[in-house]
Amino acid sequence: MRFPTFSTAILVILAVFLVLQWFPYTGILLMLVGGPIWSAVLINLFLIALAIEVVVGRVSRLWLLLPIIFYGGYWIAATLDHLALHEIASRYDAANDQVVTGFDPVRQALVFEGGDSGAWLTQNFALPVAYTVNPNFPEGYLSNRMIEFTVCRKVGESRAASAAFVHGFGFFDGDLIRGRRMEKRFCALSMPEKPKLPQVVVKRKETRDYEGTLPVRRQTTTITMPDGRQFELFGGVAAPLSWIPMPIMGCVLDSGAPSWNCGVGFRRKGFTPIVSGNTRYNRDTIVLAKALGLKPMAIDDRVGGDSKFVLARVAEIERTTVKKDP
């Protein structure tokens, strides 16, 4: 039985490449040019070259078992991952579609606990203001509005407002990083403010586990109404295997430890949304908006929040600051 030739040369290159990655000095240089990714290229190239050598009769047909076992086993595993993801998505979609909260943005205040600001909802749905719990301020809350850009400019010019943590920020539209564009008419404005209306509280909890062999980060969103009724929404992200095998073999620098860590595995499609939708990001927030009955707002139809209220609040802060100054 003749031994493979060209494919063997690729295998030798892979071995040298892995040895160089093992040592931090050379490994860091390779890491800068995507070192671990090159192992995927070389392994696939090796198996394809081996199959070609079998077809042209250069080596024994027994060598064909290697790529058949590798690709066949991998695609079975990838199929199981995607079937598991489809099953979770169907289950979550069915449960989420049943949730109707009866939220009224005119008579109730939407309050987020645990870090989410709700700003994206004010920019893309008919929601005038959202609040987030923040115990670092006397008010105990921060409000978030989409406001006319001129208001943010005025806030930025006021040192007193900035010192009182009244801040305006630009924001971008678009689902893909390369296709995003900045909104020039409006901005996102945040300031300490306690809601005066009855509160509808949104709290999210994340857990990590597996659905079969599929890594899953599940997110449960609990909505608590002013009368104590609670609703649950389900979402999160998963990391299925991609359809193209990407075996990763190599080392990377963990700057947090710091340490030089080596490993072997297959690259996965991380942060794949579980619930159905047409967007890459914010699917769970869209599910929340639907459960709250919020009306979607097209970019061209946007209307800013209450500018008079914000400007009056900034003027009040400035007057208070002047009185405190000796």
Coordinates of C-alpha atoms in Angstrom, one line a residue:
M1 CA 0.0 0.0 0.0
R2 CA 1.5 3.3 -1.1
F3 CA 1.7 6.0 1.5
P4 CA 0.1 9.4 0.6
T5 CA 2.5 12.0 -0.6
F6 CA 1.0 15.5 -1.1
S7 CA -1.4 15.1 1.8
T8 CA 1.5 13.9 3.9
A9 CA 3.3 17.1 3.2
I10 CA 0.3 19.1 4.4
L11 CA 0.2 17.0 7.5
V12 CA 3.8 17.8 8.2
I13 CA 3.2 21.5 7.8
L14 CA 0.3 21.2 10.2
A15 CA 2.5 19.5 12.8
V16 CA 5.2 22.2 12.5
F17 CA 2.5 24.8 12.8
L18 CA 1.1 23.3 16.0
V19 CA 4.5 22.9 17.5
L20 CA 5.3 26.6 16.8
Q21 CA 2.0 27.6 18.5
W22 CA 2.9 25.6 21.6
F23 CA 5.6 28.0 22.5
P24 CA 4.3 31.5 23.6
Y25 CA 7.0 33.5 21.7
T26 CA 6.2 32.1 18.3
G27 CA 2.6 31.3 19.2
I28 CA 1.7 35.0 19.9
L29 CA 3.1 36.0 16.5
L30 CA 0.9 33.2 14.8
M31 CA -2.1 34.3 16.9
L32 CA -1.9 37.7 15.4
V33 CA -2.4 36.2 12.0
G34 CA -5.3 33.9 13.1
G35 CA -3.1 31.0 14.1
P36 CA -5.8 28.6 15.4
I37 CA -7.9 29.2 12.3
W38 CA -5.1 28.0 10.0
S39 CA -5.4 24.5 11.6
A40 CA -8.9 24.3 10.2
V41 CA -7.7 25.2 6.7
L42 CA -4.8 22.7 6.8
I43 CA -6.9 19.8 8.2
N44 CA -9.6 20.3 5.5
L45 CA -6.9 20.7 2.8
F46 CA -5.2 17.5 4.0
L47 CA -8.5 15.4 3.9
I48 CA -9.5 16.8 0.5
A49 CA -6.0 16.2 -0.9
L50 CA -6.1 12.6 0.5
A51 CA -9.5 12.0 -1.2
I52 CA -8.1 13.3 -4.5
E53 CA -5.1 11.0 -4.2
V54 CA -7.4 8.0 -3.7
V55 CA -9.5 9.0 -6.7
V56 CA -6.5 9.3 -9.1
G57 CA -5.2 6.0 -7.8
R58 CA -2.1 7.4 -6.2
V59 CA -2.9 5.6 -2.9
S60 CA -5.0 2.8 -1.6
R61 CA -8.8 3.2 -1.4
L62 CA -8.6 2.4 2.3
W63 CA -7.3 5.9 2.9
L64 CA -10.8 7.2 1.7
L65 CA -12.2 6.0 5.0
L66 CA -10.5 8.8 6.9
P67 CA -12.3 11.7 5.2
I68 CA -15.5 9.7 5.1
I69 CA -15.4 9.1 8.9
F70 CA -14.4 12.7 9.6
Y71 CA -16.9 14.5 7.4
G72 CA -19.7 12.0 8.0
G73 CA -19.4 12.0 11.7
Y74 CA -19.1 15.8 11.8
W75 CA -22.2 16.4 9.7
I76 CA -24.2 14.0 11.8
A77 CA -23.2 16.0 14.9
A78 CA -24.0 19.3 13.2
T79 CA -27.4 18.0 12.1
L80 CA -28.2 17.0 15.7
D81 CA -27.2 20.5 16.9
H82 CA -29.5 22.2 14.3
L83 CA -32.4 19.9 15.0
A84 CA -32.0 20.6 18.8
L85 CA -32.0 24.4 18.0
H86 CA -35.1 24.1 15.8
E87 CA -36.9 22.2 18.6
I88 CA -36.0 24.8 21.2
A89 CA -37.1 27.6 18.9
S90 CA -40.4 26.0 18.2
R91 CA -41.1 25.5 21.9
Y92 CA -40.1 29.0 22.8
D93 CA -42.0 30.6 20.0
A94 CA -45.2 28.8 20.9
A95 CA -44.9 29.8 24.6
N96 CA -44.0 33.5 23.8
D97 CA -46.9 33.9 21.4
Q98 CA -49.3 33.2 24.2
V99 CA -48.2 36.1 26.3
V100 CA -50.3 39.2 26.3
T101 CA -49.7 41.6 29.1
G102 CA -52.0 44.5 28.5
F103 CA -49.2 47.1 29.1
D104 CA -50.3 50.7 28.5
P105 CA -47.3 53.1 28.0
V106 CA -49.6 56.1 28.7
R107 CA -50.8 54.9 32.1
Q108 CA -47.9 52.7 33.2
A109 CA -44.1 53.0 33.4
L110 CA -41.8 50.3 31.9
V111 CA -39.0 49.6 34.4
F112 CA -36.0 47.3 33.8
E113 CA -34.0 45.6 36.5
G114 CA -30.6 44.1 36.0
G115 CA -28.8 46.4 33.6
D116 CA -31.1 46.6 30.5
S117 CA -31.9 50.3 29.8
G118 CA -34.8 49.8 27.4
A119 CA -33.4 52.5 25.2
W120 CA -33.6 50.4 22.1
L121 CA -37.4 50.1 22.6
T122 CA -37.8 53.9 22.7
Q123 CA -35.9 54.1 19.4
N124 CA -37.8 51.5 17.5
F125 CA -41.3 51.3 19.1
A126 CA -43.9 53.8 20.3
L127 CA -42.6 53.9 23.8
P128 CA -41.9 57.5 25.1
V129 CA -39.7 56.5 28.0
A130 CA -38.2 53.5 29.7
Y131 CA -36.6 53.3 33.2
T132 CA -33.9 51.2 34.7
V133 CA -33.3 50.6 38.4
N134 CA -30.1 52.2 39.6
P135 CA -29.5 52.5 43.3
N136 CA -26.4 54.8 42.7
F137 CA -28.7 57.8 42.5
P138 CA -31.1 59.4 45.1
E139 CA -33.9 58.9 42.6
G140 CA -33.1 55.2 42.4
Y141 CA -33.8 55.1 38.7
L142 CA -32.4 56.3 35.3
S143 CA -34.8 57.3 32.6
N144 CA -34.1 56.7 28.9
R145 CA -35.7 58.6 26.0
M146 CA -35.2 59.2 22.4
I147 CA -35.1 63.0 22.0
E148 CA -34.3 65.6 19.3
F149 CA -30.6 65.9 18.7
T150 CA -30.7 69.7 19.5
V151 CA -31.8 68.8 23.0
C152 CA -28.8 66.5 23.5
R153 CA -26.5 69.3 22.2
K154 CA -27.9 71.7 24.7
V155 CA -27.5 69.1 27.5
G156 CA -23.9 68.6 26.4
E157 CA -23.2 72.3 26.7
S158 CA -24.5 72.4 30.3
R159 CA -21.8 71.4 32.8
A160 CA -24.4 71.3 35.6
A161 CA -26.5 68.8 33.6
S162 CA -23.4 66.6 32.9
A163 CA -22.5 66.8 36.6
A164 CA -26.0 65.6 37.4
F165 CA -25.6 62.6 35.1
V166 CA -27.9 63.9 32.4
H167 CA -26.2 62.6 29.2
G168 CA -27.1 62.4 25.5
F169 CA -25.7 59.7 23.2
G170 CA -25.8 59.0 19.5
F171 CA -27.1 55.7 18.3
F172 CA -27.0 53.6 15.2
D173 CA -29.5 51.8 13.1
G174 CA -28.9 48.6 11.2
D175 CA -28.5 44.9 12.0
L176 CA -25.1 44.4 10.5
I177 CA -22.0 46.3 11.7
R178 CA -20.9 47.3 8.2
G179 CA -24.4 48.4 7.2
R180 CA -25.1 50.5 10.3
R181 CA -25.7 54.2 10.0
M182 CA -26.0 56.9 12.7
E183 CA -29.3 58.6 13.4
K184 CA -28.7 62.3 12.9
R185 CA -32.2 63.6 13.9
F186 CA -32.5 62.1 17.4
C187 CA -30.3 60.9 20.2
A188 CA -30.7 58.7 23.3
L189 CA -30.9 60.7 26.5
S190 CA -30.4 59.3 30.0
M191 CA -30.9 61.1 33.4
P192 CA -31.8 60.3 37.0
E193 CA -35.6 60.2 37.2
K194 CA -38.1 58.2 39.3
P195 CA -41.2 57.0 37.4
K196 CA -44.5 58.4 38.7
L197 CA -46.8 55.9 37.0
P198 CA -47.5 52.4 38.2
Q199 CA -44.6 50.2 37.3
V200 CA -44.4 47.3 34.9
V201 CA -41.1 45.6 35.9
V202 CA -39.0 43.6 33.5
K203 CA -36.3 41.3 34.8
R204 CA -34.1 38.9 32.9
K205 CA -32.2 35.9 34.1
E206 CA -29.6 33.9 32.1
T207 CA -28.6 30.3 32.6
R208 CA -26.1 28.2 30.6
D209 CA -26.5 24.5 29.8
Y210 CA -26.8 22.0 27.0
E211 CA -29.6 20.7 24.8
G212 CA -28.0 17.4 23.9
T213 CA -24.6 18.5 22.7
L214 CA -25.7 22.0 21.8
P215 CA -24.4 24.8 24.1
V216 CA -27.3 27.1 25.1
R217 CA -27.5 30.4 27.0
R218 CA -31.1 30.6 27.9
Q219 CA -32.7 33.9 28.8
T220 CA -35.9 34.1 30.8
T221 CA -37.7 37.4 30.9
T222 CA -40.2 38.0 33.7
I223 CA -42.7 40.8 33.4
T224 CA -44.4 41.8 36.7
M225 CA -47.5 43.9 36.3
P226 CA -48.6 46.5 38.9
D227 CA -51.3 44.1 40.2
G228 CA -48.7 41.4 40.8
R229 CA -49.5 39.2 37.8
Q230 CA -46.3 37.8 36.2
F231 CA -45.6 36.7 32.6
E232 CA -42.5 34.8 31.3
L233 CA -40.8 35.0 28.0
F234 CA -38.1 32.7 26.7
G235 CA -35.1 33.4 24.5
G236 CA -31.4 33.4 24.5
V237 CA -28.6 32.2 22.1
A238 CA -27.1 28.9 21.1
A239 CA -23.9 27.8 19.5
P240 CA -24.5 25.1 16.9
L241 CA -21.8 23.6 14.8
S242 CA -21.5 25.3 11.4
W243 CA -22.1 23.1 8.3
I244 CA -18.4 23.6 7.2
P245 CA -16.1 21.7 9.6
M246 CA -13.7 24.1 11.3
P247 CA -11.4 22.0 13.6
I248 CA -9.5 24.5 15.8
M249 CA -6.2 23.3 17.2
G250 CA -3.8 25.8 18.7
C251 CA -3.0 28.2 21.6
V252 CA -4.2 31.7 22.6
L253 CA -3.3 34.2 25.2
D254 CA -5.7 34.6 28.1
S255 CA -4.8 38.1 29.2
G256 CA -7.1 37.9 32.2
A257 CA -5.2 35.1 33.9
P258 CA -2.6 35.7 32.3
S259 CA -1.9 32.3 30.7
W260 CA -1.1 30.6 27.5
N261 CA -3.9 28.2 26.8
C262 CA -4.0 25.4 24.2
G263 CA -6.9 23.4 23.1
V264 CA -8.7 21.3 20.4
G265 CA -12.3 21.6 19.2
F266 CA -14.6 22.6 16.5
R267 CA -15.6 26.2 15.9
R268 CA -19.3 26.9 16.6
K269 CA -21.7 29.6 15.4
G270 CA -21.9 31.4 18.7
F271 CA -24.6 33.8 19.6
T272 CA -27.2 32.3 17.2
P273 CA -30.6 33.6 18.3
I274 CA -33.0 30.9 19.6
V275 CA -36.3 32.6 18.9
S276 CA -37.5 33.1 15.3
G277 CA -37.0 36.4 13.5
N278 CA -35.4 38.2 10.6
T279 CA -32.8 40.1 12.5
R280 CA -29.4 39.0 13.8
Y281 CA -29.7 41.0 17.1
N282 CA -32.4 42.1 19.5
R283 CA -34.8 39.2 18.8
D284 CA -35.5 38.8 22.5
T285 CA -36.3 42.5 22.8
I286 CA -38.7 42.3 19.9
V287 CA -40.4 39.4 21.6
L288 CA -40.7 41.6 24.7
A289 CA -42.1 44.5 22.7
K290 CA -44.7 42.2 21.1
A291 CA -45.8 40.8 24.5
L292 CA -46.1 44.4 25.8
G293 CA -48.2 45.4 22.8
L294 CA -45.8 48.1 21.6
K295 CA -46.3 49.4 18.1
P296 CA -43.2 49.2 15.8
M297 CA -41.9 52.5 14.6
A298 CA -40.2 52.9 11.2
I299 CA -37.0 54.9 11.2
D300 CA -38.5 57.6 9.0
D301 CA -41.6 57.9 11.2
R302 CA -39.7 58.5 14.5
V303 CA -41.0 61.1 16.9
G304 CA -38.8 62.4 19.7
G305 CA -39.8 62.3 23.4
D306 CA -41.0 65.3 25.5
S307 CA -38.3 67.9 24.8
K308 CA -40.0 70.5 27.0
F309 CA -39.9 68.2 30.0
V310 CA -36.2 67.5 29.5
L311 CA -35.3 71.2 28.9
A312 CA -37.2 72.1 32.0
R313 CA -35.4 69.4 34.0
V314 CA -32.0 70.7 32.8
A315 CA -33.0 74.3 33.7
E316 CA -34.0 73.1 37.1
I317 CA -30.7 71.4 37.6
E318 CA -28.8 74.6 36.5
R319 CA -30.8 76.7 39.0
T320 CA -30.2 74.3 41.8
T321 CA -26.5 74.3 41.0
V322 CA -26.3 78.1 41.0
K323 CA -28.0 78.3 44.4
K324 CA -25.5 75.8 45.9
D325 CA -22.5 77.8 44.6
P326 CA -21.1 80.3 47.3

